[in-house]
PDB file of C-alpha atoms in Angstrom:
ATOM      1  CA  MET A  12     119.152 109.269 123.242  1.00  0.00           C
ATOM      2  CA  GLU A  13     121.050 106.010 122.913  1.00  0.00           C
ATOM      3  CA  GLN A  14     119.973 103.150 120.670  1.00  0.00           C
ATOM      4  CA  VAL A  15     119.378  99.919 122.577  1.00  0.00           C
ATOM      5  CA  ILE A  16     118.182  96.359 122.084  1.00  0.00           C
ATOM      6  CA  TYR A  17     116.094  95.201 125.048  1.00  0.00           C
ATOM      7  CA  LYS A  18     114.350  92.095 126.303  1.00  0.00           C
ATOM      8  CA  ILE A  19     111.246  91.615 128.428  1.00  0.00           C
ATOM      9  CA  ILE A  20     112.192  88.481 130.348  1.00  0.00           C
ATOM     10  CA  ASN A  21     109.903  86.086 132.222  1.00  0.00           C
ATOM     11  CA  VAL A  22     111.992  85.219 135.301  1.00  0.00           C
ATOM     12  CA  VAL A  23     109.953  82.035 135.912  1.00  0.00           C
ATOM     13  CA  ASN A  24     110.847  80.232 132.669  1.00  0.00           C
ATOM     14  CA  SER A  25     113.425  82.596 131.054  1.00  0.00           C
ATOM     15  CA  LYS A  26     111.273  83.203 127.977  1.00  0.00           C
ATOM     16  CA  PHE A  27     111.652  86.677 126.484  1.00  0.00           C
ATOM     17  CA  TYR A  28     110.372  89.314 124.076  1.00  0.00           C
ATOM     18  CA  VAL A  29     113.005  91.284 122.129  1.00  0.00           C
ATOM     19  CA  GLY A  30     112.669  94.857 120.842  1.00  0.00           C
ATOM     20  CA  SER A  31     114.585  98.056 120.091  1.00  0.00           C
ATOM     21  CA  THR A  32     114.201 101.724 120.993  1.00  0.00           C
ATOM     22  CA  THR A  33     115.937 105.073 121.122  1.00  0.00           C
ATOM     23  CA  ASN A  34     114.142 106.003 124.347  1.00  0.00           C
ATOM     24  CA  LYS A  35     113.965 103.029 126.710  1.00  0.00           C
ATOM     25  CA  LYS A  36     112.136 104.912 129.474  1.00  0.00           C
ATOM     26  CA  VAL A  37     109.199 105.823 127.208  1.00  0.00           C
ATOM     27  CA  ARG A  38     109.173 102.471 125.387  1.00  0.00           C
ATOM     28  CA  PHE A  39     109.155 100.430 128.608  1.00  0.00           C
ATOM     29  CA  ARG A  40     106.292 102.569 129.929  1.00  0.00           C
ATOM     30  CA  GLN A  41     104.327 101.935 126.702  1.00  0.00           C
ATOM     31  CA  HIS A  42     104.827  98.174 126.997  1.00  0.00           C
ATOM     32  CA  ARG A  43     103.658  98.126 130.634  1.00  0.00           C
ATOM     33  CA  LYS A  44     100.577 100.229 129.820  1.00  0.00           C
ATOM     34  CA  LEU A  45      99.534  97.881 127.007  1.00  0.00           C
ATOM     35  CA  LEU A  46     100.204  94.747 129.035  1.00  0.00           C
ATOM     36  CA  ARG A  47      98.324  96.041 132.081  1.00  0.00           C
ATOM     37  CA  GLY A  48      95.364  96.906 129.825  1.00  0.00           C
ATOM     38  CA  ASN A  49      95.444  93.466 128.153  1.00  0.00           C
ATOM     39  CA  ARG A  50      96.016  95.211 124.787  1.00  0.00           C
ATOM     40  CA  HIS A  51      99.563  94.219 123.832  1.00  0.00           C
ATOM     41  CA  HIS A  52     100.144  93.325 120.173  1.00  0.00           C
ATOM     42  CA  CYS A  53     102.180  90.211 121.102  1.00  0.00           C
ATOM     43  CA  LYS A  54      99.538  87.669 122.112  1.00  0.00           C
ATOM     44  CA  HIS A  55     102.066  85.187 123.538  1.00  0.00           C
ATOM     45  CA  LEU A  56     103.686  87.795 125.791  1.00  0.00           C
ATOM     46  CA  GLN A  57     100.260  89.100 126.876  1.00  0.00           C
ATOM     47  CA  ALA A  58      99.070  85.595 127.801  1.00  0.00           C
ATOM     48  CA  SER A  59     102.192  84.960 129.899  1.00  0.00           C
ATOM     49  CA  TRP A  60     101.869  88.364 131.584  1.00  0.00           C
ATOM     50  CA  ASN A  61      98.267  87.541 132.504  1.00  0.00           C
ATOM     51  CA  LYS A  62      99.266  84.093 133.812  1.00  0.00           C
ATOM     52  CA  TYR A  63     102.385  84.914 135.865  1.00  0.00           C
ATOM     53  CA  GLY A  64     101.762  88.536 136.839  1.00  0.00           C
ATOM     54  CA  GLU A  65     103.677  91.770 136.330  1.00  0.00           C
ATOM     55  CA  ASP A  66     106.193  91.099 139.101  1.00  0.00           C
ATOM     56  CA  LYS A  67     107.549  88.066 137.197  1.00  0.00           C
ATOM     57  CA  PHE A  68     108.857  90.145 134.262  1.00  0.00           C
ATOM     58  CA  GLU A  69     112.050  92.170 133.941  1.00  0.00           C
ATOM     59  CA  PHE A  70     112.917  94.820 131.340  1.00  0.00           C
ATOM     60  CA  VAL A  71     116.616  94.447 130.465  1.00  0.00           C
ATOM     61  CA  VAL A  72     118.902  96.256 127.978  1.00  0.00           C
ATOM     62  CA  VAL A  73     121.000  93.572 126.256  1.00  0.00           C
ATOM     63  CA  GLU A  74     122.961  95.726 123.778  1.00  0.00           C
ATOM     64  CA  VAL A  75     123.746  99.387 123.175  1.00  0.00           C
ATOM     65  CA  VAL A  76     123.941 100.032 119.422  1.00  0.00           C
ATOM     66  CA  PRO A  77     126.385 102.743 118.192  1.00  0.00           C
ATOM     67  CA  SER A  78     124.696 105.677 116.438  1.00  0.00           C
ATOM     68  CA  VAL A  79     126.589 104.920 113.204  1.00  0.00           C
ATOM     69  CA  MET A  80     124.846 101.537 112.939  1.00  0.00           C
ATOM     70  CA  SER A  81     121.239 100.786 111.913  1.00  0.00           C
ATOM     71  CA  LEU A  82     119.146  99.904 114.971  1.00  0.00           C
ATOM     72  CA  GLN A  83     116.535  98.192 112.808  1.00  0.00           C
ATOM     73  CA  GLN A  84     119.112  95.934 111.148  1.00  0.00           C
ATOM     74  CA  ILE A  85     120.528  94.879 114.523  1.00  0.00           C
ATOM     75  CA  GLU A  86     117.027  94.078 115.821  1.00  0.00           C
ATOM     76  CA  ASP A  87     116.363  92.041 112.666  1.00  0.00           C
ATOM     77  CA  ILE A  88     119.438  89.935 113.470  1.00  0.00           C
ATOM     78  CA  TYR A  89     118.032  89.182 116.944  1.00  0.00           C
ATOM     79  CA  LEU A  90     114.618  88.348 115.475  1.00  0.00           C
ATOM     80  CA  PHE A  91     116.133  86.087 112.820  1.00  0.00           C
ATOM     81  CA  GLN A  92     118.053  84.190 115.521  1.00  0.00           C
ATOM     82  CA  HIS A  93     115.218  83.782 118.021  1.00  0.00           C
ATOM     83  CA  VAL A  94     111.755  83.993 116.402  1.00  0.00           C
ATOM     84  CA  GLY A  95     110.252  80.535 116.141  1.00  0.00           C
ATOM     85  CA  GLN A  96     112.340  79.195 119.042  1.00  0.00           C
ATOM     86  CA  PRO A  97     110.529  77.940 122.178  1.00  0.00           C
ATOM     87  CA  MET A  98     112.047  80.655 124.397  1.00  0.00           C
ATOM     88  CA  CYS A  99     111.003  83.653 122.219  1.00  0.00           C
ATOM     89  CA  TYR A 100     107.632  85.428 122.533  1.00  0.00           C
ATOM     90  CA  ASN A 101     108.005  87.407 119.266  1.00  0.00           C
ATOM     91  CA  SER A 102     106.010  86.380 116.214  1.00  0.00           C
ATOM     92  CA  GLY A 103     107.301  88.814 113.570  1.00  0.00           C
ATOM     93  CA  TYR A 104     110.535  88.258 111.669  1.00  0.00           C
ATOM     94  CA  SER A 105     111.055  91.915 110.732  1.00  0.00           C
ATOM     95  CA  ALA A 106     111.349  95.071 112.822  1.00  0.00           C
ATOM     96  CA  ASP A 107     109.996  97.121 109.894  1.00  0.00           C
ATOM     97  CA  ALA A 108     106.895  94.925 109.401  1.00  0.00           C
ATOM     98  CA  PRO A 109     106.343  92.819 112.548  1.00  0.00           C
ATOM     99  CA  TRP A 110     103.667  90.565 111.033  1.00  0.00           C
ATOM    100  CA  ARG A 111     105.475  89.849 107.773  1.00  0.00           C
ATOM    101  CA  ASN A 112     105.928  86.050 107.401  1.00  0.00           C
ATOM    102  CA  ALA A 113     104.279  85.503 110.777  1.00  0.00           C
ATOM    103  CA  PRO A 114     101.795  82.606 111.180  1.00  0.00           C
ATOM    104  CA  PRO A 115      98.252  83.946 110.534  1.00  0.00           C
ATOM    105  CA  GLU A 116      96.919  82.739 113.892  1.00  0.00           C
ATOM    106  CA  SER A 117      99.522  84.849 115.733  1.00  0.00           C
ATOM    107  CA  THR A 118      98.360  88.170 114.252  1.00  0.00           C
ATOM    108  CA  PRO A 119      96.102  90.398 116.419  1.00  0.00           C
ATOM    109  CA  ASN A 120      93.174  90.448 113.940  1.00  0.00           C
ATOM    110  CA  PHE A 121      93.125  86.719 113.199  1.00  0.00           C
ATOM    111  CA  GLY A 122      89.570  85.356 113.335  1.00  0.00           C
ATOM    112  CA  LYS A 123      87.986  88.800 113.773  1.00  0.00           C
ATOM    113  CA  VAL A 124      85.216  89.964 111.432  1.00  0.00           C
ATOM    114  CA  MET A 125      85.834  93.472 110.119  1.00  0.00           C
ATOM    115  CA  ALA A 126      82.895  95.896 110.262  1.00  0.00           C
ATOM    116  CA  GLN A 127      81.549  97.127 106.923  1.00  0.00           C
ATOM    117  CA  GLN A 128      82.310 100.738 107.862  1.00  0.00           C
ATOM    118  CA  GLN A 129      85.934  99.823 108.557  1.00  0.00           C
ATOM    119  CA  LYS A 130      86.186  97.986 105.220  1.00  0.00           C
ATOM    120  CA  GLU A 131      84.834 101.030 103.383  1.00  0.00           C
ATOM    121  CA  GLN A 132      87.265 103.340 105.178  1.00  0.00           C
ATOM    122  CA  ILE A 133      90.244 101.125 104.290  1.00  0.00           C
ATOM    123  CA  SER A 134      89.043 100.930 100.691  1.00  0.00           C
ATOM    124  CA  LYS A 135      88.679 104.723 100.439  1.00  0.00           C
ATOM    125  CA  THR A 136      92.112 105.329 101.980  1.00  0.00           C
ATOM    126  CA  LEU A 137      93.800 102.971  99.526  1.00  0.00           C
ATOM    127  CA  LYS A 138      91.928 104.364  96.517  1.00  0.00           C
ATOM    128  CA  ASP A 139      92.904 107.931  97.467  1.00  0.00           C
ATOM    129  CA  PHE A 140      96.519 106.824  97.949  1.00  0.00           C
ATOM    130  CA  TYR A 141      96.646 105.097  94.546  1.00  0.00           C
ATOM    131  CA  ALA A 142      94.917 108.045  92.827  1.00  0.00           C
ATOM    132  CA  ALA A 143      97.406 110.547  94.278  1.00  0.00           C
ATOM    133  CA  ASP A 144     100.285 109.019  92.305  1.00  0.00           C
ATOM    134  CA  TYR A 145     100.182 106.442  89.517  1.00  0.00           C
ATOM    135  CA  PHE A 146     103.324 104.779  90.890  1.00  0.00           C
ATOM    136  CA  ASN A 147     101.811 104.289  94.361  1.00  0.00           C
ATOM    137  CA  HIS A 148      99.984 101.190  93.141  1.00  0.00           C
ATOM    138  CA  PRO A 149     101.867  98.014  94.159  1.00  0.00           C
ATOM    139  CA  ARG A 150     101.256  96.383  90.744  1.00  0.00           C
ATOM    140  CA  VAL A 151     102.844  99.157  88.638  1.00  0.00           C
ATOM    141  CA  GLY A 152     105.657  97.736  86.521  1.00  0.00           C
ATOM    142  CA  LYS A 153     104.892  94.138  87.476  1.00  0.00           C
ATOM    143  CA  LYS A 154     103.599  91.336  85.274  1.00  0.00           C
ATOM    144  CA  HIS A 155     101.450  88.352  86.157  1.00  0.00           C
ATOM    145  CA  SER A 156     102.871  84.905  85.515  1.00  0.00           C
ATOM    146  CA  GLU A 157     101.168  82.733  82.899  1.00  0.00           C
ATOM    147  CA  GLU A 158      99.733  80.576  85.680  1.00  0.00           C
ATOM    148  CA  THR A 159      98.216  83.614  87.419  1.00  0.00           C
ATOM    149  CA  ARG A 160      96.841  84.981  84.140  1.00  0.00           C
ATOM    150  CA  LEU A 161      95.168  81.635  83.438  1.00  0.00           C
ATOM    151  CA  LYS A 162      93.518  81.664  86.890  1.00  0.00           C
ATOM    152  CA  ILE A 163      92.260  85.216  86.323  1.00  0.00           C
ATOM    153  CA  ARG A 164      90.761  84.250  82.955  1.00  0.00           C
ATOM    154  CA  GLN A 165      89.059  81.230  84.473  1.00  0.00           C
ATOM    155  CA  ASN A 166      87.612  83.252  87.362  1.00  0.00           C
ATOM    156  CA  ARG A 167      86.341  85.965  85.003  1.00  0.00           C
ATOM    157  CA  THR A 168      84.636  83.548  82.631  1.00  0.00           C
ATOM    158  CA  PRO A 169      80.925  83.970  83.389  1.00  0.00           C
ATOM    159  CA  THR A 170      78.949  80.899  84.345  1.00  0.00           C
ATOM    160  CA  SER A 171      75.992  79.946  82.193  1.00  0.00           C
ATOM    161  CA  GLY A 172      73.048  77.548  82.141  1.00  0.00           C
ATOM    162  CA  GLU A 173      72.343  75.597  85.304  1.00  0.00           C
ATOM    163  CA  ASN A 174      75.575  76.866  86.892  1.00  0.00           C
ATOM    164  CA  HIS A 175      74.396  80.487  86.789  1.00  0.00           C
ATOM    165  CA  TYR A 176      73.283  81.797  90.192  1.00  0.00           C
ATOM    166  CA  ARG A 177      70.048  83.166  88.708  1.00  0.00           C
ATOM    167  CA  TYR A 178      69.159  80.046  86.703  1.00  0.00           C
ATOM    168  CA  GLY A 179      65.389  79.447  86.689  1.00  0.00           C
ATOM    169  CA  GLN A 180      64.597  82.813  88.306  1.00  0.00           C
ATOM    170  CA  LYS A 181      62.679  85.686  86.729  1.00  0.00           C
ATOM    171  CA  LEU A 182      63.607  89.335  87.170  1.00  0.00           C
ATOM    172  CA  SER A 183      60.968  91.819  88.216  1.00  0.00           C
ATOM    173  CA  GLU A 184      60.039  94.635  85.830  1.00  0.00           C
ATOM    174  CA  ASP A 185      61.699  97.142  88.161  1.00  0.00           C
ATOM    175  CA  VAL A 186      65.021  95.239  88.130  1.00  0.00           C
ATOM    176  CA  ARG A 187      64.840  94.751  84.340  1.00  0.00           C
ATOM    177  CA  LYS A 188      64.339  98.493  83.882  1.00  0.00           C
ATOM    178  CA  LYS A 189      67.323  99.311  86.112  1.00  0.00           C
ATOM    179  CA  ILE A 190      69.555  96.891  84.179  1.00  0.00           C
ATOM    180  CA  GLY A 191      68.362  98.342  80.874  1.00  0.00           C
ATOM    181  CA  ASP A 192      68.960 101.940  81.971  1.00  0.00           C
ATOM    182  CA  THR A 193      72.454 101.039  83.196  1.00  0.00           C
ATOM    183  CA  GLN A 194      73.546  99.086  80.107  1.00  0.00           C
ATOM    184  CA  ARG A 195      71.863 101.183  77.427  1.00  0.00           C
ATOM    185  CA  GLY A 196      74.383 102.777  75.086  1.00  0.00           C
ATOM    186  CA  LYS A 197      77.333 100.648  76.241  1.00  0.00           C
ATOM    187  CA  PRO A 198      79.236  98.419  73.753  1.00  0.00           C
ATOM    188  CA  LYS A 199      78.289  94.753  74.030  1.00  0.00           C
ATOM    189  CA  ALA A 200      80.582  91.755  74.392  1.00  0.00           C
ATOM    190  CA  PRO A 201      82.001  90.213  71.163  1.00  0.00           C
ATOM    191  CA  GLY A 202      79.851  87.358  69.857  1.00  0.00           C
ATOM    192  CA  ARG A 203      76.761  88.468  71.764  1.00  0.00           C
ATOM    193  CA  LYS A 204      73.522  87.740  69.899  1.00  0.00           C
ATOM    194  CA  VAL A 205      70.513  90.042  70.036  1.00  0.00           C
ATOM    195  CA  SER A 206      67.016  88.585  69.842  1.00  0.00           C
ATOM    196  CA  GLU A 207      64.522  89.698  67.190  1.00  0.00           C
ATOM    197  CA  GLU A 208      62.562  91.551  69.841  1.00  0.00           C
ATOM    198  CA  GLY A 209      65.733  93.286  70.933  1.00  0.00           C
ATOM    199  CA  LEU A 210      66.579  94.284  67.364  1.00  0.00           C
ATOM    200  CA  LYS A 211      63.132  95.832  66.946  1.00  0.00           C
ATOM    201  CA  LYS A 212      63.660  97.930  70.103  1.00  0.00           C
ATOM    202  CA  ILE A 213      67.073  99.044  68.860  1.00  0.00           C
ATOM    203  CA  ARG A 214      65.710 100.073  65.452  1.00  0.00           C
ATOM    204  CA  LYS A 215      62.862 101.971  67.099  1.00  0.00           C
ATOM    205  CA  ASN A 216      65.266 103.863  69.388  1.00  0.00           C
ATOM    206  CA  ILE A 217      67.439 104.788  66.396  1.00  0.00           C
ATOM    207  CA  GLU A 218      64.428 106.093  64.463  1.00  0.00           C
ATOM    208  CA  GLU A 219      63.355 108.199  67.459  1.00  0.00           C
ATOM    209  CA  GLY A 220      66.861 109.561  67.984  1.00  0.00           C
ATOM    210  CA  ARG A 221      67.481 107.828  71.327  1.00  0.00           C
ATOM    211  CA  SER A 222      70.662 105.966  70.370  1.00  0.00           C
ATOM    212  CA  HIS A 223      74.394 106.642  69.989  1.00  0.00           C
ATOM    213  CA  LYS A 224      74.031 104.968  66.573  1.00  0.00           C
ATOM    214  CA  THR A 225      72.593 108.270  65.233  1.00  0.00           C
ATOM    215  CA  PHE A 226      76.206 109.525  64.943  1.00  0.00           C
ATOM    216  CA  LEU A 227      77.310 106.457  62.975  1.00  0.00           C
ATOM    217  CA  GLY A 228      79.132 107.460  59.768  1.00  0.00           C
ATOM    218  CA  LYS A 229      79.520 111.082  60.802  1.00  0.00           C
ATOM    219  CA  LYS A 230      82.754 112.901  61.625  1.00  0.00           C
ATOM    220  CA  HIS A 231      83.593 115.746  63.992  1.00  0.00           C
ATOM    221  CA  THR A 232      84.621 119.038  62.438  1.00  0.00           C
ATOM    222  CA  GLU A 233      88.142 120.293  63.006  1.00  0.00           C
ATOM    223  CA  GLU A 234      86.660 122.986  65.272  1.00  0.00           C
ATOM    224  CA  SER A 235      84.921 120.322  67.408  1.00  0.00           C
ATOM    225  CA  LYS A 236      88.111 118.272  67.595  1.00  0.00           C
ATOM    226  CA  MET A 237      90.043 121.276  68.854  1.00  0.00           C
ATOM    227  CA  LYS A 238      87.368 121.971  71.501  1.00  0.00           C
ATOM    228  CA  MET A 239      87.495 118.351  72.768  1.00  0.00           C
ATOM    229  CA  SER A 240      91.299 118.041  72.734  1.00  0.00           C
ATOM    230  CA  LYS A 241      93.490 118.811  75.738  1.00  0.00           C
ATOM    231  CA  THR A 242      96.615 120.936  75.488  1.00  0.00           C
ATOM    232  CA  VAL A 243      99.917 119.474  76.724  1.00  0.00           C
ATOM    233  CA  PHE A 244     102.974 121.447  77.855  1.00  0.00           C
ATOM    234  CA  VAL A 245     106.341 119.731  77.313  1.00  0.00           C
ATOM    235  CA  MET A 246     109.611 120.570  79.031  1.00  0.00           C
ATOM    236  CA  PRO A 247     112.512 121.135  78.398  1.00  0.00           C
ATOM    237  CA  ASP A 248     111.357 122.043  74.846  1.00  0.00           C
ATOM    238  CA  GLY A 249     108.849 124.549  76.286  1.00  0.00           C
ATOM    239  CA  ILE A 250     106.196 123.806  73.640  1.00  0.00           C
ATOM    240  CA  LEU A 251     102.443 123.864  74.295  1.00  0.00           C
ATOM    241  CA  PHE A 252     100.805 121.236  72.056  1.00  0.00           C
ATOM    242  CA  PRO A 253      97.138 121.535  71.020  1.00  0.00           C
ATOM    243  CA  SER A 254      96.351 117.843  71.631  1.00  0.00           C
ATOM    244  CA  LEU A 255      97.658 114.505  72.896  1.00  0.00           C
ATOM    245  CA  THR A 256      97.738 113.193  69.325  1.00  0.00           C
ATOM    246  CA  SER A 257     100.085 115.954  68.220  1.00  0.00           C
ATOM    247  CA  VAL A 258     102.446 115.105  71.113  1.00  0.00           C
ATOM    248  CA  LEU A 259     102.472 111.420  70.101  1.00  0.00           C
ATOM    249  CA  SER A 260     103.227 112.267  66.477  1.00  0.00           C
ATOM    250  CA  TYR A 261     105.861 114.907  67.296  1.00  0.00           C
ATOM    251  CA  TYR A 262     107.917 112.737  69.666  1.00  0.00           C
ATOM    252  CA  GLY A 263     107.082 109.312  68.223  1.00  0.00           C
ATOM    253  CA  ILE A 264     105.916 107.844  71.539  1.00  0.00           C
ATOM    254  CA  LYS A 265     103.002 105.589  72.488  1.00  0.00           C
ATOM    255  CA  MET A 266      99.857 106.688  74.341  1.00  0.00           C
ATOM    256  CA  PRO A 267     100.561 104.527  77.483  1.00  0.00           C
ATOM    257  CA  THR A 268     103.916 106.308  77.897  1.00  0.00           C
ATOM    258  CA  LEU A 269     102.308 109.735  77.572  1.00  0.00           C
ATOM    259  CA  ARG A 270      99.427 108.814  79.885  1.00  0.00           C
ATOM    260  CA  ARG A 271     101.808 107.610  82.622  1.00  0.00           C
ATOM    261  CA  ALA A 272     103.834 110.816  82.400  1.00  0.00           C
ATOM    262  CA  LEU A 273     100.704 113.008  82.543  1.00  0.00           C
ATOM    263  CA  ILE A 274      99.131 111.105  85.434  1.00  0.00           C
ATOM    264  CA  SER A 275     102.302 110.775  87.539  1.00  0.00           C
ATOM    265  CA  GLY A 276     103.557 114.299  86.886  1.00  0.00           C
ATOM    266  CA  LYS A 277     107.105 112.908  86.928  1.00  0.00           C
ATOM    267  CA  PRO A 278     109.758 113.143  84.179  1.00  0.00           C
ATOM    268  CA  LEU A 279     110.389 110.093  82.006  1.00  0.00           C
ATOM    269  CA  SER A 280     113.100 108.016  83.658  1.00  0.00           C
ATOM    270  CA  LYS A 281     114.570 106.202  80.658  1.00  0.00           C
ATOM    271  CA  GLY A 282     114.762 106.108  76.885  1.00  0.00           C
ATOM    272  CA  ARG A 283     115.667 108.832  74.411  1.00  0.00           C
ATOM    273  CA  LEU A 284     113.254 111.254  76.161  1.00  0.00           C
ATOM    274  CA  ALA A 285     114.593 110.658  79.677  1.00  0.00           C
ATOM    275  CA  GLY A 286     114.071 113.808  81.765  1.00  0.00           C
ATOM    276  CA  TYR A 287     111.178 115.128  79.646  1.00  0.00           C
ATOM    277  CA  GLU A 288     108.083 116.323  81.526  1.00  0.00           C
ATOM    278  CA  PHE A 289     104.535 116.292  80.137  1.00  0.00           C
ATOM    279  CA  LYS A 290     101.825 118.401  81.815  1.00  0.00           C
ATOM    280  CA  TYR A 291      98.226 119.185  80.899  1.00  0.00           C
ATOM    281  CA  GLY A 292      97.726 122.820  79.893  1.00  0.00           C
ATOM    282  CA  GLY A 293      95.125 125.014  81.536  1.00  0.00           C
ATOM    283  CA  VAL A 294      91.465 125.101  80.497  1.00  0.00           C
ATOM    284  CA  ASP A 295      91.909 128.323  78.491  1.00  0.00           C
ATOM    285  CA  SER A 296      95.513 127.727  77.408  1.00  0.00           C
ATOM    286  CA  LYS A 297      96.208 127.866  73.685  1.00  0.00           C
ATOM    287  CA  PRO A 298      99.427 127.258  71.745  1.00  0.00           C
ATOM    288  CA  THR A 299     101.132 130.423  70.523  1.00  0.00           C
ATOM    289  CA  GLU A 300     101.929 131.043  66.871  1.00  0.00           C
ATOM    290  CA  ASN A 301     105.540 130.159  67.674  1.00  0.00           C
ATOM    291  CA  ASP A 302     104.445 126.834  69.210  1.00  0.00           C
ATOM    292  CA  MET A 303     102.341 125.992  66.157  1.00  0.00           C
ATOM    293  CA  ALA A 304     105.145 126.976  63.801  1.00  0.00           C
ATOM    294  CA  LEU A 305     107.568 124.607  65.570  1.00  0.00           C
ATOM    295  CA  ILE A 306     105.020 121.792  65.475  1.00  0.00           C
ATOM    296  CA  ARG A 307     104.047 122.335  61.841  1.00  0.00           C
ATOM    297  CA  ALA A 308     107.674 122.340  60.810  1.00  0.00           C
ATOM    298  CA  LYS A 309     107.796 118.677  61.810  1.00  0.00           C
ATOM    299  CA  LEU A 310     104.170 117.624  61.350  1.00  0.00           C
ATOM    300  CA  VAL A 311     102.872 119.436  58.302  1.00  0.00           C
ATOM    301  CA  ASP A 312     100.007 116.990  57.667  1.00  0.00           C
ATOM    302  CA  THR A 313      98.772 116.342  61.213  1.00  0.00           C
ATOM    303  CA  ILE A 314      98.091 119.838  62.592  1.00  0.00           C
ATOM    304  CA  PRO A 315      95.084 121.866  61.356  1.00  0.00           C
ATOM    305  CA  THR A 316      95.989 125.177  59.744  1.00  0.00           C
ATOM    306  CA  ASN A 317      92.847 127.117  60.718  1.00  0.00           C
TER     307      ASN A 317
END
């Protein structure tokens, strides 16, 4: 199949739509089907097709692109030259992303209200995509400017007094119970003051054993710590570590670095440990005596001996 740049030309006023394809027969048939069904993505071309009729449009190949050249880059040159000019129907400035930098009103979904089910489906798809790989998220490795950070802080600052949306309203007992059940046991915001009545309820819950405060001042046994810890396998050293803490101490790295490596499943890309891979061990995996001996040789005081 040859690579071609084509135009759909309105013979009445010489206006045109430009595109590219490796199979002109199939692509031209697709365009005609969409235009005849009043479903074409280019609103301007569709409106002209509806006004002048199918017989007033010609499909013309304007350039054959050699196979050694990028068809997309050649189309982008045409788009850069013509989009925005009175004679061009196209709205998008890029063949890869047609609606990038296009005026909002020219996009096919402009002014349409998205159904709640569609919103939920889009949200689920994106969440699954981001969860599949830590580096899939578009914000990974990027930093907000000071101006953006200030706006975020301002938007997150809760309103109070007369500006609060619930000012002057009273919550029903059912709603108050739901809020209490949801928030109970969670750490409170710094500077938050508890009323005398609230303090009495807290003390009563502590006395009856219904509070996380009952563990205050206590420490887990070494056996409990080992049960709660997760083993980590490190390559190329081939050592199975008994916990994340032991990995941090052994290699002298920070928790965010280790977390990223564990979540992404990819080797570290830079630094003195470039190429190292960190993987969670299995549920029943335990370090061998040889593993523990290697670890203890470097971390005598941080690894339990029993």
